[in-house]
Amino acid sequence: MAIVNAKEMLLKATTEKYAVGAFNCTNLIQMEAVVDASIELNAPLIVQCSVAPSKFLKPQVVGAIYKTLAAEAPIPICLHLDHCNDVEFCKVCADAGYTNIMIDASKQEFSENIRQTKAVVDYCHAAGGISVEGELGTVSGVEDQVRVAESEVELCDPEQALTFVDQTGVDIFAPGIGTAHGVYKTKNPKIDFGRLEKIAALINGQQLRVPLVIHGGTGLKPDVVKNLISLGGSKFNVSTDLKHTLIDTTYDYISENRDQYNPGKIDAAVKEAIKDKIKYWIELLGSSNRA
Ligand code: 13P
């Protein structure tokens, strides 16, 4: 029951107006922490691994860890490949057991973005049970291998978004609406809520077809998060917040226990800190008790 793709859980979230947390992980401790916190709050979960950690750990190892953790969990859990701009590596991860694949060809020309996204959709749908996320418009900042300077940011054109969704057959869709990866440089980042509303109306107005994704969760204020959910965002990506938690907790633990050489205790401290952070996000996104 627990091994699922992203589509069904996000259709339910969109209808019931909450969002599923999609949490980027780089190692086993983080994965265990996000799974345990979600089980404790009975929340559906998307575990994300971007390309660098997927390559470092190996897709087959990530897939095996996911299957082990998810198979015994009483909640639905999806394993998502985040921001991959290489069609062939998308296929490798699909073969290794990832249940949602993001092909990010958003820096390409529109027609090339459609071509690459459709190639991944065709492969994953033929394999069965694997959903695909595509992106149009760009998200500024750095997420693993994808770097977008502020001057390069192009927000998603709503009419093009509809064409993109229709021509690629993507299962979930990430529009560029002004959110950013990393730490926001200003207190009130300029987010184009009206654009999201327009995109949601064009794609899902007649009938809910394709859940929408919000990238760049770290640093968004609670009222902004809630507004984005009310306008149709149902997958909420959080990465930087968890990286900071891991590194700060490790640094603090070692600083306070310089004479100890017990890695298990560092892991335990990191796991607890990440669990607390995930619980904050689950409550904010409204996904507790929705599994
Ligand atoms: P943050 O690093 O800003 O949380 O963004 C995460 C993200 O969008 C991953 O795809």
Coordinates of C-alpha atoms and ligand atoms in Angstrom, one line a residue:
M1 CA 0.0 0.0 0.0
A2 CA 2.8 2.4 0.8
I3 CA 4.7 2.4 -2.5
V4 CA 2.8 4.8 -4.7
N5 CA 3.5 7.4 -7.4
A6 CA 2.7 11.1 -6.9
K7 CA -0.3 11.5 -9.1
E8 CA -3.1 10.0 -7.0
M9 CA -1.9 11.5 -3.7
L10 CA -1.7 14.9 -5.3
L11 CA -5.1 14.8 -6.9
K12 CA -6.6 14.0 -3.5
A13 CA -4.5 16.9 -1.9
T14 CA -5.7 19.4 -4.6
T15 CA -9.3 18.4 -4.1
E16 CA -9.1 18.6 -0.3
K17 CA -6.9 21.8 -0.4
Y18 CA -3.8 20.8 1.4
A19 CA -0.3 20.1 0.1
V20 CA 2.0 17.0 0.3
G21 CA 5.5 17.8 1.6
A22 CA 8.2 16.8 -0.9
F23 CA 11.4 16.7 1.1
N24 CA 14.8 16.5 -0.5
C25 CA 17.1 13.9 1.1
T26 CA 20.8 13.2 0.6
N27 CA 21.3 10.2 2.9
L28 CA 19.7 7.4 4.8
I29 CA 19.4 9.3 8.1
Q30 CA 17.4 12.0 6.4
M31 CA 15.2 9.5 4.6
E32 CA 14.4 7.7 7.9
A33 CA 13.7 11.0 9.6
V34 CA 11.2 12.2 6.9
V35 CA 9.5 8.8 6.9
D36 CA 9.3 8.5 10.7
A37 CA 7.9 12.1 11.1
S38 CA 5.3 11.5 8.4
I39 CA 4.2 8.2 10.0
E40 CA 3.9 9.9 13.4
L41 CA 1.6 12.5 11.9
N42 CA -0.1 10.1 9.5
A43 CA 0.8 12.2 6.5
P44 CA 1.3 11.2 2.9
L45 CA 4.9 11.8 1.8
I46 CA 7.1 12.4 -1.2
V47 CA 10.8 11.6 -0.6
Q48 CA 12.9 13.5 -3.1
C49 CA 16.4 12.8 -4.3
S50 CA 18.0 15.1 -6.8
V51 CA 20.6 14.0 -9.4
A52 CA 23.9 14.4 -7.4
P53 CA 22.8 12.3 -4.3
S54 CA 21.1 9.8 -6.7
K55 CA 24.4 9.4 -8.5
F56 CA 26.5 9.4 -5.4
L57 CA 24.4 6.8 -3.6
K58 CA 23.5 5.0 -6.8
P59 CA 19.8 4.9 -8.0
Q60 CA 19.5 1.2 -7.3
V61 CA 20.6 1.8 -3.6
V62 CA 18.2 4.7 -3.2
G63 CA 15.4 2.6 -4.8
A64 CA 16.1 -0.3 -2.4
I65 CA 16.2 1.9 0.7
Y66 CA 12.9 3.5 -0.5
K67 CA 11.2 0.1 -1.0
T68 CA 12.3 -1.2 2.4
L69 CA 11.2 1.9 4.3
A70 CA 7.9 2.4 2.3
A71 CA 6.9 -1.3 2.2
E72 CA 6.4 -1.4 6.0
A73 CA 5.0 2.1 6.4
P74 CA 1.3 2.6 7.0
I75 CA 1.3 5.8 4.9
P76 CA 1.6 6.3 1.1
I77 CA 5.1 7.3 0.1
C78 CA 6.5 8.3 -3.3
L79 CA 10.1 8.4 -4.3
H80 CA 10.7 11.4 -6.7
L81 CA 13.8 12.2 -8.8
D82 CA 14.2 15.9 -8.6
H83 CA 15.3 18.3 -11.3
C84 CA 16.9 15.9 -13.8
N85 CA 17.9 17.4 -17.1
D86 CA 19.1 14.2 -18.6
V87 CA 16.4 12.0 -20.3
E88 CA 18.6 8.9 -20.0
F89 CA 19.2 9.3 -16.3
C90 CA 15.5 9.7 -15.8
K91 CA 15.1 6.3 -17.4
V92 CA 17.8 4.8 -15.1
C93 CA 16.0 6.0 -12.0
A94 CA 12.6 4.9 -13.3
D95 CA 14.1 1.4 -13.8
A96 CA 15.6 1.5 -10.3
G97 CA 12.2 2.0 -8.6
Y98 CA 11.7 5.8 -8.3
T99 CA 7.9 6.3 -8.6
N100 CA 7.9 9.9 -9.8
I101 CA 10.4 11.4 -12.2
M102 CA 11.0 15.1 -12.8
I103 CA 12.5 15.9 -16.2
D104 CA 13.6 19.5 -16.0
A105 CA 14.1 20.8 -19.5
S106 CA 12.9 24.3 -18.5
K107 CA 16.1 25.9 -19.7
Q108 CA 15.5 24.6 -23.2
E109 CA 13.4 26.2 -26.0
F110 CA 9.7 25.5 -25.6
S111 CA 9.6 22.8 -28.3
E112 CA 12.6 21.0 -27.0
N113 CA 11.2 21.1 -23.5
I114 CA 8.1 19.4 -24.8
R115 CA 10.1 16.9 -26.8
Q116 CA 12.3 15.8 -23.8
T117 CA 9.4 15.8 -21.3
K118 CA 7.3 13.7 -23.6
A119 CA 10.1 11.2 -24.1
V120 CA 10.2 10.7 -20.3
V121 CA 6.4 10.5 -20.0
D122 CA 6.3 7.9 -22.8
Y123 CA 9.0 5.8 -21.1
C124 CA 7.5 6.0 -17.6
H125 CA 3.9 5.4 -18.6
A126 CA 5.0 2.4 -20.7
A127 CA 6.9 1.0 -17.6
G128 CA 3.7 1.4 -15.6
G129 CA 2.9 3.1 -12.3
I130 CA 5.5 5.9 -12.7
S131 CA 4.3 9.5 -12.9
V132 CA 6.2 12.4 -14.4
E133 CA 6.7 16.1 -13.4
G134 CA 7.6 18.7 -16.0
E135 CA 8.5 22.3 -15.6
L136 CA 7.8 25.4 -17.6
G137 CA 9.3 28.8 -16.7
T138 CA 12.4 28.7 -14.4
V139 CA 13.0 28.8 -10.7
S140 CA 15.9 31.0 -9.7
G141 CA 18.8 29.8 -7.5
V142 CA 20.6 26.5 -7.3
E143 CA 19.1 23.1 -6.9
D144 CA 21.9 20.5 -7.4
Q145 CA 22.9 20.6 -11.1
V146 CA 20.3 23.2 -12.1
R147 CA 21.5 26.8 -11.7
V148 CA 19.4 29.8 -12.8
A149 CA 20.6 33.3 -12.3
E150 CA 17.9 35.9 -11.3
S151 CA 18.5 37.7 -14.6
E152 CA 17.7 34.4 -16.4
V153 CA 14.3 33.8 -14.7
E154 CA 11.4 33.4 -17.0
L155 CA 8.0 33.0 -15.5
C156 CA 5.6 30.5 -16.9
D157 CA 3.2 31.7 -19.6
P158 CA -0.3 30.4 -18.8
E159 CA -1.3 29.7 -22.4
Q160 CA 2.0 27.9 -23.0
A161 CA 1.4 25.9 -19.8
L162 CA -1.8 24.5 -21.2
T163 CA -0.1 23.5 -24.5
F164 CA 2.8 22.0 -22.6
V165 CA 0.5 19.9 -20.4
D166 CA -1.6 18.7 -23.4
Q167 CA 1.3 17.9 -25.7
T168 CA 3.5 16.2 -23.1
G169 CA 0.9 14.3 -21.1
V170 CA 2.8 15.1 -17.8
D171 CA 1.1 13.9 -14.6
I172 CA 2.1 16.9 -12.5
F173 CA 3.3 20.3 -13.5
A174 CA 5.7 22.9 -12.0
P175 CA 5.1 26.4 -13.2
G176 CA 7.7 29.1 -12.6
I177 CA 5.8 31.7 -10.6
G178 CA 8.7 33.6 -8.9
T179 CA 9.6 31.3 -6.1
A180 CA 13.4 30.5 -5.7
H181 CA 15.6 27.7 -4.6
G182 CA 17.8 28.4 -1.6
V183 CA 17.5 31.2 0.9
Y184 CA 15.4 34.2 -0.3
K185 CA 17.4 37.3 -0.6
T186 CA 14.6 39.6 0.3
K187 CA 12.0 39.4 3.2
N188 CA 9.1 39.6 0.8
P189 CA 10.0 37.7 -2.4
K190 CA 7.9 38.7 -5.4
I191 CA 5.6 35.7 -6.1
D192 CA 3.1 35.9 -8.9
F193 CA -0.1 34.5 -7.2
G194 CA -2.3 35.7 -10.1
R195 CA -0.2 33.7 -12.6
L196 CA -0.6 30.6 -10.5
E197 CA -4.4 31.2 -10.3
K198 CA -4.6 31.7 -14.1
I199 CA -2.6 28.5 -14.8
A200 CA -4.7 26.5 -12.4
A201 CA -7.9 27.8 -14.0
L202 CA -6.6 27.0 -17.6
I203 CA -5.4 23.5 -16.8
N204 CA -7.8 22.3 -14.1
G205 CA -10.7 24.7 -14.3
Q206 CA -13.1 22.4 -16.2
Q207 CA -11.8 19.2 -14.6
L208 CA -8.9 18.5 -12.2
R209 CA -6.3 16.8 -14.4
V210 CA -2.8 17.8 -13.4
P211 CA -1.7 18.7 -9.8
L212 CA 0.6 21.8 -9.5
V213 CA 3.9 21.9 -7.8
I214 CA 5.5 24.7 -5.8
H215 CA 9.3 24.8 -5.8
G216 CA 11.4 26.8 -3.4
G217 CA 9.6 26.2 -0.2
T218 CA 12.4 27.2 2.2
G219 CA 11.9 30.6 3.6
L220 CA 8.4 31.2 2.5
K221 CA 6.2 32.8 5.1
P222 CA 3.3 30.7 6.4
D223 CA 0.6 33.0 4.9
V224 CA 2.4 32.8 1.5
V225 CA 2.4 29.0 1.8
K226 CA -1.3 28.8 2.6
N227 CA -2.1 31.2 -0.2
L228 CA -0.2 29.1 -2.7
I229 CA -2.1 26.0 -1.5
S230 CA -5.5 27.7 -1.8
L231 CA -4.6 28.6 -5.4
G232 CA -3.9 25.0 -6.4
G233 CA -0.4 24.1 -5.3
S234 CA -0.5 20.6 -3.9
K235 CA 3.2 19.4 -4.0
F236 CA 5.4 21.6 -1.9
N237 CA 9.2 21.2 -2.3
V238 CA 11.5 21.8 0.6
S239 CA 15.3 21.2 0.4
T240 CA 17.5 24.0 1.8
D241 CA 15.8 24.0 5.1
L242 CA 16.7 20.4 5.6
K243 CA 20.3 20.8 4.4
H244 CA 20.8 23.6 6.9
T245 CA 19.2 21.5 9.7
L246 CA 21.6 18.6 8.9
I247 CA 24.7 20.7 8.8
D248 CA 23.9 23.0 11.8
T249 CA 22.9 20.1 14.0
T250 CA 26.1 18.2 13.1
Y251 CA 28.2 21.3 13.7
D252 CA 26.5 22.0 17.1
Y253 CA 26.8 18.4 18.2
I254 CA 30.5 18.1 17.4
S255 CA 31.2 21.6 19.0
E256 CA 29.5 20.5 22.2
N257 CA 31.0 17.0 22.3
R258 CA 34.4 17.4 20.9
D259 CA 35.8 14.5 22.9
Q260 CA 33.2 11.9 21.7
Y261 CA 33.8 9.6 18.7
N262 CA 30.4 8.0 18.4
P263 CA 28.8 8.6 15.0
G264 CA 25.5 7.0 16.1
K265 CA 25.0 9.9 18.4
I266 CA 25.5 12.5 15.7
D267 CA 23.0 10.5 13.5
A268 CA 20.5 10.4 16.3
A269 CA 20.8 14.2 16.9
V270 CA 20.4 14.9 13.2
K271 CA 17.4 12.6 12.9
E272 CA 15.6 14.2 15.7
A273 CA 16.2 17.7 14.4
I274 CA 15.0 16.8 10.9
K275 CA 11.9 15.1 12.3
D276 CA 11.0 18.3 14.1
K277 CA 11.5 20.3 11.0
I278 CA 9.4 17.9 8.9
K279 CA 6.6 18.1 11.5
Y280 CA 6.6 21.9 11.2
W281 CA 6.2 21.6 7.4
I282 CA 3.5 18.9 7.6
E283 CA 1.4 21.0 10.0
L284 CA 1.8 24.1 7.8
L285 CA 0.9 22.2 4.7
G286 CA -2.2 20.7 6.3
S287 CA -1.2 17.1 5.4
S288 CA -1.4 15.5 8.9
N289 CA -4.0 12.8 9.2
R290 CA -4.5 12.7 5.4
A291 CA -2.7 9.4 4.7
Ligands
13P1 P1 14.3 25.1 -1.4 O1 15.7 24.6 -1.4 O2 14.2 26.5 -1.6 O3 13.5 24.6 -0.3 O4 13.6 24.5 -2.8 C1 13.5 23.1 -2.9 C2 13.0 22.7 -4.2 O5 12.2 23.4 -4.9 C3 13.5 21.4 -4.7 O6 13.0 21.1 -6.0

